[in-house]
Amino acid sequence: MKKITIAIDGGAWTGKWTTAKWVATTLWYTYVDTGAMYRAATVWLRNEGLLRASEAQIAAKIHTLRISFWKEDQEWLIFLCWEDITHEIRLPEINEHVARISAFLTLRNYLRAQQRELAQWWWVVMDWRDMWSVVVPNAELKVFLHCSFKERAKRRQAEMRAKGIEISLEIVEKNL
């Protein structure tokens, strides 16, 4: 079978993650959770005391950012400088900052380079915004998912509640 890159794009909570994981598992491909990479970078900036950093401050430290994935049983774990932060990246305090952090061009370019390298060498399914338009524009299969804003907020709230985190729909909508 020929190796192809599969890119799944769309807004937050449209089903990219669920769809990408299912496709990767079904095809025996590697799932690259690129959104988790941005969340890990947000944890890294928080740990470095740089949550309110400028582009220049991030650029000066970006070379110390180390993100890696490891599959254990059926779950993908994410590591920041060799520390498991799989559950930490989904905390509300990280959610509050990830959108702003992911807008920094220095960080985006750094992570995009890593994502492109993964796509070059592995049979991958990748998801996140800008995936097939910017990160892997030559992907052989491109999928764009969409659903209503209210539905996206309800999905996020349900996920948080399932993890024991009570959060109002209004706060979820603000974070989206």
Coordinates of N, CA, C and O in Angstrom, one line a residue:
M1 N 0.8 -1.2 0.0 CA 0.0 0.0 0.0 C 0.9 1.3 0.0 O 1.9 1.3 0.7
K2 N 0.6 2.2 -0.8 CA 1.3 3.5 -0.9 C 1.1 4.3 0.3 O 0.0 4.5 0.8
K3 N 2.1 4.9 0.8 CA 2.1 5.9 2.0 C 1.4 7.1 1.5 O 1.8 7.7 0.5
I4 N 0.4 7.6 2.3 CA -0.2 8.9 2.0 C -0.3 9.6 3.3 O -0.3 9.0 4.4
T5 N -0.3 10.9 3.2 CA -0.5 11.8 4.4 C -2.0 12.2 4.4 O -2.5 12.6 3.4
I6 N -2.6 12.1 5.6 CA -4.0 12.4 5.8 C -4.1 13.6 6.7 O -3.6 13.6 7.8
A7 N -4.7 14.7 6.3 CA -4.8 15.9 7.0 C -6.2 16.2 7.3 O -7.0 16.3 6.4
I8 N -6.6 16.4 8.6 CA -7.9 16.8 9.0 C -7.9 18.1 9.7 O -7.2 18.4 10.6
D9 N -8.8 19.0 9.1 CA -8.8 20.4 9.6 C -10.2 20.8 10.0 O -11.1 20.1 9.7
G10 N -10.3 21.9 10.7 CA -11.6 22.4 11.1 C -11.5 23.2 12.4 O -10.4 23.2 13.0
G11 N -12.5 23.8 12.9 CA -12.5 24.6 14.1 C -12.4 23.7 15.3 O -12.5 22.5 15.3
A12 N -12.3 24.3 16.5 CA -12.2 23.6 17.8 C -13.4 22.9 18.0 O -14.5 23.4 17.8
W13 N -13.3 21.6 18.5 CA -14.4 20.8 18.9 C -15.4 20.4 17.8 O -16.6 20.2 18.0
T14 N -14.9 20.3 16.6 CA -15.7 19.9 15.4 C -15.6 18.4 15.2 O -16.4 17.9 14.4
G15 N -14.8 17.7 15.9 CA -14.6 16.3 15.8 C -13.3 15.9 15.1 O -13.1 14.7 14.8
K16 N -12.4 16.8 15.0 CA -11.1 16.5 14.3 C -10.4 15.4 15.1 O -9.9 14.4 14.5
W17 N -10.2 15.5 16.4 CA -9.5 14.6 17.2 C -10.1 13.2 17.1 O -9.4 12.2 16.9
T18 N -11.4 13.1 17.3 CA -12.1 11.8 17.3 C -12.0 11.2 16.0 O -11.6 10.0 15.9
T19 N -12.2 11.9 14.9 CA -12.1 11.4 13.6 C -10.7 11.0 13.2 O -10.5 9.9 12.7
A20 N -9.7 11.8 13.5 CA -8.3 11.5 13.2 C -7.8 10.2 14.0 O -7.2 9.4 13.4
K21 N -8.2 10.1 15.2 CA -7.8 8.9 16.0 C -8.4 7.6 15.4 O -7.8 6.6 15.3
W22 N -9.7 7.7 15.0 CA -10.4 6.6 14.4 C -9.8 6.2 13.1 O -9.5 5.0 12.8
V23 N -9.5 7.2 12.2 CA -8.9 6.9 10.9 C -7.5 6.3 11.1 O -7.2 5.3 10.5
A24 N -6.7 6.8 12.0 CA -5.4 6.3 12.2 C -5.4 4.9 12.7 O -4.7 4.0 12.2
T25 N -6.3 4.6 13.7 CA -6.4 3.3 14.2 C -6.9 2.3 13.1 O -6.3 1.2 13.0
T26 N -7.9 2.7 12.4 CA -8.4 1.8 11.4 C -7.4 1.5 10.3 O -7.4 0.3 9.8
L27 N -6.6 2.5 9.9 CA -5.6 2.3 8.8 C -4.2 1.8 9.3 O -3.3 1.6 8.5
W28 N -4.1 1.7 10.6 CA -2.8 1.4 11.2 C -1.8 2.5 10.9 O -0.6 2.2 10.7
Y29 N -2.2 3.7 10.9 CA -1.3 4.9 10.7 C -1.0 5.4 12.1 O -1.6 5.1 13.1
T30 N 0.0 6.3 12.1 CA 0.4 7.1 13.3 C -0.5 8.3 13.4 O -0.6 9.1 12.5
Y31 N -1.1 8.5 14.6 CA -1.9 9.7 14.8 C -1.0 10.7 15.4 O -0.4 10.5 16.5
V32 N -0.9 11.9 14.8 CA -0.1 13.0 15.4 C -1.1 14.1 15.8 O -1.8 14.7 15.0
D33 N -1.2 14.2 17.1 CA -2.1 15.2 17.8 C -1.4 16.5 17.8 O -0.8 16.9 18.8
T34 N -1.5 17.3 16.7 CA -0.8 18.5 16.6 C -1.4 19.6 17.6 O -0.6 20.4 18.1
G35 N -2.7 19.5 17.9 CA -3.3 20.4 18.9 C -2.6 20.2 20.3 O -2.4 21.1 21.0
A36 N -2.3 18.9 20.6 CA -1.6 18.6 21.8 C -0.2 19.2 21.9 O 0.3 19.6 22.9
M37 N 0.4 19.4 20.7 CA 1.7 20.0 20.7 C 1.6 21.5 21.1 O 2.4 22.0 21.8
Y38 N 0.5 22.2 20.6 CA 0.3 23.6 21.0 C 0.0 23.7 22.5 O 0.4 24.6 23.2
R39 N -0.8 22.7 23.0 CA -1.1 22.7 24.4 C 0.2 22.4 25.2 O 0.4 23.0 26.3
A40 N 1.0 21.5 24.8 CA 2.3 21.2 25.5 C 3.2 22.5 25.5 O 3.8 22.8 26.5
A41 N 3.2 23.2 24.4 CA 3.9 24.5 24.3 C 3.4 25.5 25.3 O 4.2 26.2 25.9
T42 N 2.1 25.5 25.5 CA 1.5 26.4 26.5 C 1.9 26.0 27.9 O 2.2 26.8 28.8
V43 N 1.9 24.7 28.2 CA 2.4 24.2 29.5 C 3.9 24.6 29.7 O 4.3 25.1 30.8
W44 N 4.7 24.5 28.6 CA 6.1 24.8 28.7 C 6.3 26.3 29.0 O 7.0 26.7 29.9
L45 N 5.5 27.2 28.3 CA 5.6 28.6 28.6 C 5.1 28.9 30.0 O 5.8 29.8 30.7
R46 N 4.1 28.2 30.5 CA 3.7 28.5 31.9 C 4.8 28.1 32.8 O 5.1 28.8 33.8
N47 N 5.4 26.9 32.6 CA 6.5 26.4 33.5 C 7.7 27.3 33.4 O 8.4 27.5 34.4
E48 N 7.9 28.0 32.3 CA 9.1 28.9 32.2 C 8.7 30.3 32.7 O 9.5 31.2 32.6
G49 N 7.5 30.5 33.1 CA 7.0 31.8 33.6 C 6.8 32.8 32.4 O 7.0 34.0 32.6
L50 N 6.5 32.3 31.3 CA 6.4 33.1 30.1 C 5.0 33.1 29.4 O 4.8 33.3 28.2
L51 N 3.9 32.8 30.2 CA 2.6 32.8 29.7 C 2.2 34.2 29.1 O 1.4 34.2 28.2
R52 N 2.7 35.2 29.6 CA 2.5 36.6 29.0 C 3.6 37.1 28.2 O 3.8 38.3 28.0
A53 N 4.4 36.1 27.6 CA 5.6 36.5 26.9 C 5.3 37.2 25.5 O 4.2 37.1 25.0
S54 N 6.3 37.9 25.1 CA 6.2 38.5 23.7 C 6.8 37.5 22.7 O 7.4 36.5 23.1
E55 N 6.6 37.8 21.5 CA 7.1 37.0 20.4 C 8.7 36.9 20.5 O 9.2 35.8 20.4
A56 N 9.3 38.0 20.8 CA 10.8 38.0 21.0 C 11.2 37.1 22.1 O 12.2 36.4 22.0
Q57 N 10.5 37.1 23.3 CA 10.9 36.3 24.4 C 10.7 34.8 24.1 O 11.6 34.0 24.4
I58 N 9.7 34.5 23.3 CA 9.5 33.1 22.9 C 10.6 32.7 21.9 O 11.2 31.6 22.1
A59 N 10.9 33.5 21.0 CA 11.9 33.2 20.0 C 13.3 33.0 20.7 O 14.0 32.1 20.3
A60 N 13.6 33.7 21.8 CA 14.8 33.5 22.5 C 14.9 32.2 23.2 O 16.0 31.7 23.4
K61 N 13.8 31.6 23.5 CA 13.8 30.3 24.3 C 13.3 29.1 23.6 O 13.4 28.0 24.1
I62 N 12.8 29.3 22.4 CA 12.1 28.2 21.6 C 13.0 27.0 21.5 O 12.5 25.8 21.5
H63 N 14.3 27.1 21.4 CA 15.2 26.0 21.2 C 15.2 25.0 22.3 O 15.7 23.9 22.2
T64 N 14.7 25.4 23.5 CA 14.7 24.5 24.6 C 13.4 23.7 24.7 O 13.3 22.8 25.6
L65 N 12.4 24.0 23.8 CA 11.2 23.2 23.8 C 11.3 21.9 23.2 O 11.8 21.7 22.1
R66 N 11.0 20.8 24.0 CA 11.1 19.4 23.5 C 9.8 18.7 23.8 O 9.4 18.5 24.9
I67 N 9.1 18.4 22.7 CA 7.8 17.7 22.8 C 8.0 16.3 22.1 O 8.5 16.2 21.0
S68 N 7.4 15.3 22.7 CA 7.5 14.0 22.1 C 6.2 13.2 22.5 O 5.5 13.5 23.5
F69 N 5.9 12.2 21.7 CA 4.8 11.3 21.9 C 5.2 9.9 22.1 O 6.3 9.5 21.6
W70 N 4.4 9.1 22.9 CA 4.7 7.7 23.1 C 3.4 7.0 23.2 O 2.5 7.5 24.0
K71 N 3.2 5.9 22.5 CA 2.0 5.1 22.6 C 2.1 4.0 23.7 O 3.0 3.2 23.6
E72 N 1.2 4.1 24.6 CA 1.2 3.1 25.7 C -0.2 2.4 25.7 O -1.2 3.1 25.9
D73 N -0.3 1.1 25.4 CA -1.6 0.4 25.2 C -2.3 1.1 24.0 O -1.8 1.2 22.9
Q74 N -3.5 1.6 24.3 CA -4.2 2.3 23.2 C -4.2 3.8 23.3 O -4.9 4.5 22.6
E75 N -3.4 4.4 24.3 CA -3.4 5.8 24.5 C -2.1 6.4 24.1 O -1.0 5.9 24.4
W76 N -2.2 7.6 23.4 CA -1.0 8.3 23.1 C -0.7 9.3 24.3 O -1.5 10.1 24.7
L77 N 0.5 9.2 24.8 CA 1.0 10.1 25.9 C 1.8 11.2 25.2 O 2.5 11.0 24.2
I78 N 1.8 12.4 25.8 CA 2.6 13.5 25.4 C 3.6 13.9 26.5 O 3.2 14.0 27.6
F79 N 4.8 14.1 26.1 CA 5.8 14.5 27.0 C 6.4 15.8 26.7 O 6.6 16.2 25.5
L80 N 6.7 16.6 27.7 CA 7.4 17.8 27.6 C 8.7 17.7 28.3 O 8.8 17.4 29.5
C81 N 9.8 17.8 27.5 CA 11.1 17.6 28.1 C 11.2 16.3 28.9 O 11.7 16.3 30.1
W82 N 10.6 15.2 28.4 CA 10.6 13.9 29.0 C 9.7 13.7 30.2 O 9.8 12.7 30.9
E83 N 8.9 14.7 30.5 CA 7.9 14.6 31.6 C 6.5 14.4 31.0 O 6.1 15.1 30.1
D84 N 5.8 13.3 31.5 CA 4.4 13.1 31.0 C 3.5 14.2 31.4 O 3.3 14.4 32.6
I85 N 2.9 14.9 30.4 CA 2.0 16.0 30.7 C 0.6 15.7 30.0 O -0.1 16.6 29.7
T86 N 0.4 14.4 29.7 CA -0.8 14.0 28.9 C -2.1 14.6 29.5 O -2.9 15.1 28.7
H87 N -2.3 14.6 30.8 CA -3.5 15.1 31.4 C -3.4 16.6 31.7 O -4.4 17.3 31.6
E88 N -2.3 17.0 31.9 CA -2.1 18.4 32.3 C -2.4 19.4 31.1 O -3.0 20.5 31.3
I89 N -2.2 18.9 29.9 CA -2.5 19.8 28.7 C -4.0 20.1 28.5 O -4.3 21.0 27.8
R90 N -4.8 19.3 29.2 CA -6.3 19.5 29.1 C -6.9 20.3 30.2 O -8.1 20.5 30.3
L91 N -6.1 20.8 31.1 CA -6.6 21.6 32.3 C -7.2 22.9 31.8 O -6.7 23.5 30.8
P92 N -8.2 23.4 32.5 CA -8.8 24.7 32.2 C -7.8 25.9 32.1 O -7.9 26.7 31.2
E93 N -6.8 25.9 32.9 CA -5.8 27.0 32.9 C -5.0 27.0 31.6 O -4.6 28.0 31.1
I94 N -4.8 25.8 31.1 CA -4.1 25.7 29.8 C -5.0 26.1 28.6 O -4.7 26.8 27.7
N95 N -6.3 25.6 28.7 CA -7.3 26.0 27.7 C -7.4 27.5 27.6 O -7.7 28.0 26.5
E96 N -7.3 28.2 28.7 CA -7.5 29.6 28.7 C -6.5 30.4 27.8 O -6.7 31.5 27.4
H97 N -5.3 29.7 27.7 CA -4.1 30.4 27.1 C -3.7 29.9 25.7 O -3.0 30.5 25.0
V98 N -4.2 28.6 25.4 CA -3.6 28.0 24.2 C -3.9 28.7 22.9 O -3.1 28.8 22.0
A99 N -5.1 29.3 22.8 CA -5.4 30.0 21.5 C -4.5 31.2 21.3 O -4.0 31.4 20.2
R100 N -4.3 32.0 22.4 CA -3.4 33.1 22.3 C -1.9 32.7 22.0 O -1.3 33.2 21.1
I101 N -1.5 31.7 22.7 CA -0.1 31.2 22.6 C 0.1 30.6 21.1 O 1.1 30.9 20.5
S102 N -0.9 29.9 20.6 CA -0.7 29.3 19.3 C -0.7 30.3 18.2 O -0.4 30.0 17.0
A103 N -1.0 31.5 18.5 CA -1.0 32.6 17.4 C 0.4 33.1 17.2 O 0.6 33.8 16.2
F104 N 1.4 32.9 18.1 CA 2.7 33.4 17.9 C 3.4 32.7 16.8 O 3.5 31.4 16.7
L105 N 3.8 33.4 15.8 CA 4.4 32.9 14.6 C 5.7 32.1 14.8 O 5.9 31.0 14.2
T106 N 6.5 32.5 15.7 CA 7.7 31.8 16.1 C 7.4 30.4 16.5 O 8.0 29.4 16.1
L107 N 6.4 30.3 17.4 CA 6.0 29.0 17.9 C 5.4 28.1 16.8 O 5.7 26.9 16.7
R108 N 4.5 28.7 16.1 CA 3.8 28.0 15.0 C 4.8 27.5 14.0 O 4.7 26.3 13.6
N109 N 5.8 28.3 13.6 CA 6.8 27.8 12.6 C 7.6 26.7 13.2 O 8.0 25.7 12.5
Y110 N 8.0 26.8 14.5 CA 8.8 25.7 15.1 C 8.0 24.4 15.1 O 8.6 23.4 14.8
L111 N 6.8 24.5 15.5 CA 6.0 23.2 15.6 C 5.6 22.7 14.2 O 5.6 21.5 13.9
R112 N 5.3 23.6 13.3 CA 5.0 23.2 11.9 C 6.2 22.4 11.3 O 6.0 21.5 10.5
A113 N 7.4 22.9 11.5 CA 8.6 22.2 11.0 C 8.6 20.7 11.5 O 8.9 19.8 10.8
Q114 N 8.4 20.6 12.8 CA 8.3 19.2 13.4 C 7.2 18.4 12.8 O 7.4 17.2 12.5
Q115 N 6.1 19.0 12.6 CA 4.9 18.3 12.0 C 5.2 17.9 10.5 O 4.9 16.7 10.1
R116 N 5.8 18.8 9.8 CA 6.2 18.4 8.4 C 7.2 17.3 8.3 O 7.1 16.4 7.5
E117 N 8.1 17.3 9.3 CA 9.1 16.2 9.3 C 8.4 14.8 9.6 O 8.7 13.8 9.0
L118 N 7.5 14.8 10.5 CA 6.8 13.6 10.8 C 6.0 13.1 9.6 O 6.0 11.9 9.3
A119 N 5.4 14.0 8.9 CA 4.6 13.7 7.7 C 5.5 13.1 6.6 O 5.1 12.3 5.8
Q120 N 6.7 13.6 6.6 CA 7.6 13.2 5.5 C 8.0 11.7 5.7 O 8.2 11.0 4.8
W121 N 8.2 11.3 7.0 CA 8.8 10.0 7.2 C 7.8 8.9 7.7 O 8.1 7.7 7.6
W122 N 6.6 9.3 8.2 CA 5.7 8.4 8.8 C 4.4 8.3 8.0 O 4.0 9.3 7.3
W123 N 3.7 7.3 8.1 CA 2.3 7.2 7.6 C 1.4 7.8 8.7 O 1.2 7.3 9.8
V124 N 1.0 9.0 8.4 CA 0.3 9.8 9.5 C -1.1 10.3 9.1 O -1.4 10.5 8.0
V125 N -1.8 10.5 10.2 CA -3.1 11.2 10.2 C -2.8 12.4 11.2 O -2.4 12.2 12.3
M126 N -3.0 13.6 10.7 CA -2.7 14.8 11.5 C -4.0 15.7 11.5 O -4.7 15.7 10.5
D127 N -4.2 16.3 12.6 CA -5.4 17.2 12.7 C -5.0 18.5 13.4 O -4.1 18.5 14.2
W128 N -5.7 19.5 13.1 CA -5.7 20.8 13.7 C -5.9 21.9 12.7 O -5.9 21.6 11.5
R129 N -6.2 23.1 13.1 CA -6.4 24.2 12.2 C -5.1 24.4 11.3 O -4.0 24.3 11.8
D130 N -5.3 24.8 10.1 CA -4.2 25.1 9.1 C -3.5 23.8 8.7 O -2.5 23.9 8.0
M131 N -4.0 22.6 9.1 CA -3.2 21.4 8.8 C -3.0 21.2 7.3 O -1.9 21.1 6.8
W132 N -4.1 21.2 6.5 CA -3.9 20.9 5.1 C -3.7 22.1 4.2 O -3.3 22.0 3.1
S133 N -3.9 23.3 4.8 CA -3.7 24.5 4.0 C -2.3 25.0 4.1 O -1.7 25.6 3.2
V134 N -1.7 24.8 5.3 CA -0.3 25.3 5.6 C 0.7 24.3 5.9 O 1.8 24.2 5.4
V135 N 0.4 23.4 6.9 CA 1.4 22.4 7.4 C 1.7 21.4 6.3 O 2.9 21.2 6.0
V136 N 0.7 20.7 5.8 CA 1.0 19.7 4.8 C 0.1 19.9 3.6 O -0.9 19.2 3.3
P137 N 0.3 21.0 2.8 CA -0.5 21.3 1.7 C -0.6 20.3 0.6 O -1.5 20.3 -0.2
N138 N 0.4 19.4 0.6 CA 0.5 18.4 -0.4 C -0.1 17.0 0.1 O 0.1 16.0 -0.6
A139 N -0.8 17.1 1.2 CA -1.4 15.8 1.7 C -2.3 15.2 0.6 O -3.0 15.9 -0.1
E140 N -2.3 13.9 0.5 CA -3.1 13.2 -0.5 C -4.5 13.2 -0.2 O -5.4 13.1 -1.0
L141 N -4.9 13.2 1.1 CA -6.3 13.2 1.6 C -6.5 14.4 2.6 O -5.8 14.4 3.6
K142 N -7.4 15.3 2.2 CA -7.7 16.5 3.0 C -9.1 16.5 3.4 O -10.0 16.3 2.6
V143 N -9.4 16.6 4.7 CA -10.8 16.6 5.2 C -11.0 17.9 6.0 O -10.1 18.2 6.9
F144 N -12.1 18.5 5.9 CA -12.4 19.7 6.7 C -13.8 19.4 7.4 O -14.8 19.1 6.7
L145 N -13.8 19.5 8.7 CA -15.0 19.3 9.5 C -15.5 20.6 10.0 O -14.8 21.5 10.4
H146 N -16.9 20.6 10.2 CA -17.6 21.8 10.6 C -18.8 21.4 11.5 O -19.4 20.4 11.2
C147 N -19.1 22.2 12.5 CA -20.4 22.0 13.2 C -20.6 23.4 13.9 O -19.8 24.2 14.0
S148 N -21.9 23.5 14.4 CA -22.3 24.8 15.0 C -21.5 25.1 16.3 O -20.9 24.3 17.0
F149 N -21.4 26.4 16.5 CA -20.7 26.9 17.7 C -21.3 26.4 19.0 O -20.5 25.9 19.9
K150 N -22.6 26.4 19.1 CA -23.3 25.9 20.3 C -22.9 24.4 20.5 O -22.7 23.9 21.6
E151 N -22.9 23.6 19.4 CA -22.6 22.2 19.5 C -21.2 22.0 20.0 O -20.9 21.1 20.8
R152 N -20.3 22.8 19.4 CA -18.9 22.7 19.8 C -18.7 23.0 21.3 O -18.0 22.3 22.0
A153 N -19.4 24.0 21.8 CA -19.3 24.3 23.2 C -19.9 23.2 24.1 O -19.3 22.9 25.2
K154 N -21.0 22.6 23.7 CA -21.6 21.5 24.5 C -20.6 20.3 24.5 O -20.5 19.7 25.6
R155 N -20.0 20.0 23.4 CA -19.0 18.9 23.4 C -17.9 19.1 24.3 O -17.5 18.2 25.1
R156 N -17.3 20.3 24.3 CA -16.2 20.7 25.2 C -16.6 20.6 26.7 O -15.9 20.0 27.5
Q157 N -17.8 21.1 27.0 CA -18.3 21.1 28.4 C -18.5 19.7 28.8 O -18.2 19.3 29.9
A158 N -19.1 18.8 28.0 CA -19.3 17.4 28.3 C -18.0 16.7 28.6 O -17.9 15.9 29.5
E159 N -17.0 17.0 27.8 CA -15.7 16.4 28.0 C -15.1 16.8 29.3 O -14.5 16.0 30.1
M160 N -15.2 18.1 29.7 CA -14.7 18.6 30.9 C -15.4 17.9 32.1 O -14.8 17.5 33.1
R161 N -16.7 17.8 32.0 CA -17.5 17.2 33.1 C -17.1 15.7 33.2 O -17.1 15.2 34.4
A162 N -16.9 15.0 32.1 CA -16.5 13.6 32.2 C -15.2 13.4 32.9 O -14.9 12.4 33.5
K163 N -14.3 14.5 33.0 CA -13.1 14.5 33.7 C -13.2 15.0 35.1 O -12.2 15.2 35.8
G164 N -14.5 15.3 35.5 CA -14.7 15.8 36.8 C -14.5 17.3 37.0 O -14.3 17.8 38.1
I165 N -14.4 18.0 35.9 CA -14.2 19.5 35.9 C -15.5 20.1 35.6 O -16.0 20.0 34.5
E166 N -16.1 20.8 36.6 CA -17.3 21.6 36.4 C -17.0 22.9 35.8 O -16.2 23.7 36.4
I167 N -17.6 23.2 34.7 CA -17.4 24.5 34.0 C -18.7 24.9 33.3 O -19.4 24.1 32.8
S168 N -19.0 26.2 33.4 CA -20.2 26.7 32.8 C -20.1 26.7 31.3 O -19.0 26.9 30.8
L169 N -21.2 26.7 30.6 CA -21.3 26.7 29.2 C -20.7 28.1 28.7 O -20.1 28.2 27.7
E170 N -21.0 29.2 29.5 CA -20.6 30.5 29.2 C -19.1 30.6 29.2 O -18.5 31.2 28.3
I171 N -18.4 30.0 30.2 CA -16.9 30.0 30.2 C -16.4 29.2 29.0 O -15.4 29.6 28.4
V172 N -17.0 28.0 28.7 CA -16.5 27.2 27.6 C -16.6 28.0 26.3 O -15.7 28.1 25.5
E173 N -17.8 28.7 26.1 CA -17.9 29.5 24.9 C -16.9 30.6 24.8 O -16.4 30.9 23.8
K174 N -16.6 31.2 26.0 CA -15.6 32.3 26.0 C -14.2 31.7 25.6 O -13.5 32.3 24.8
N175 N -13.9 30.5 26.1 CA -12.6 29.9 25.8 C -12.5 29.5 24.3 O -11.4 29.5 23.7
L176 N -13.6 29.1 23.7 CA -13.6 28.7 22.3 C -13.4 29.9 21.4 O -12.8 29.8 20.4

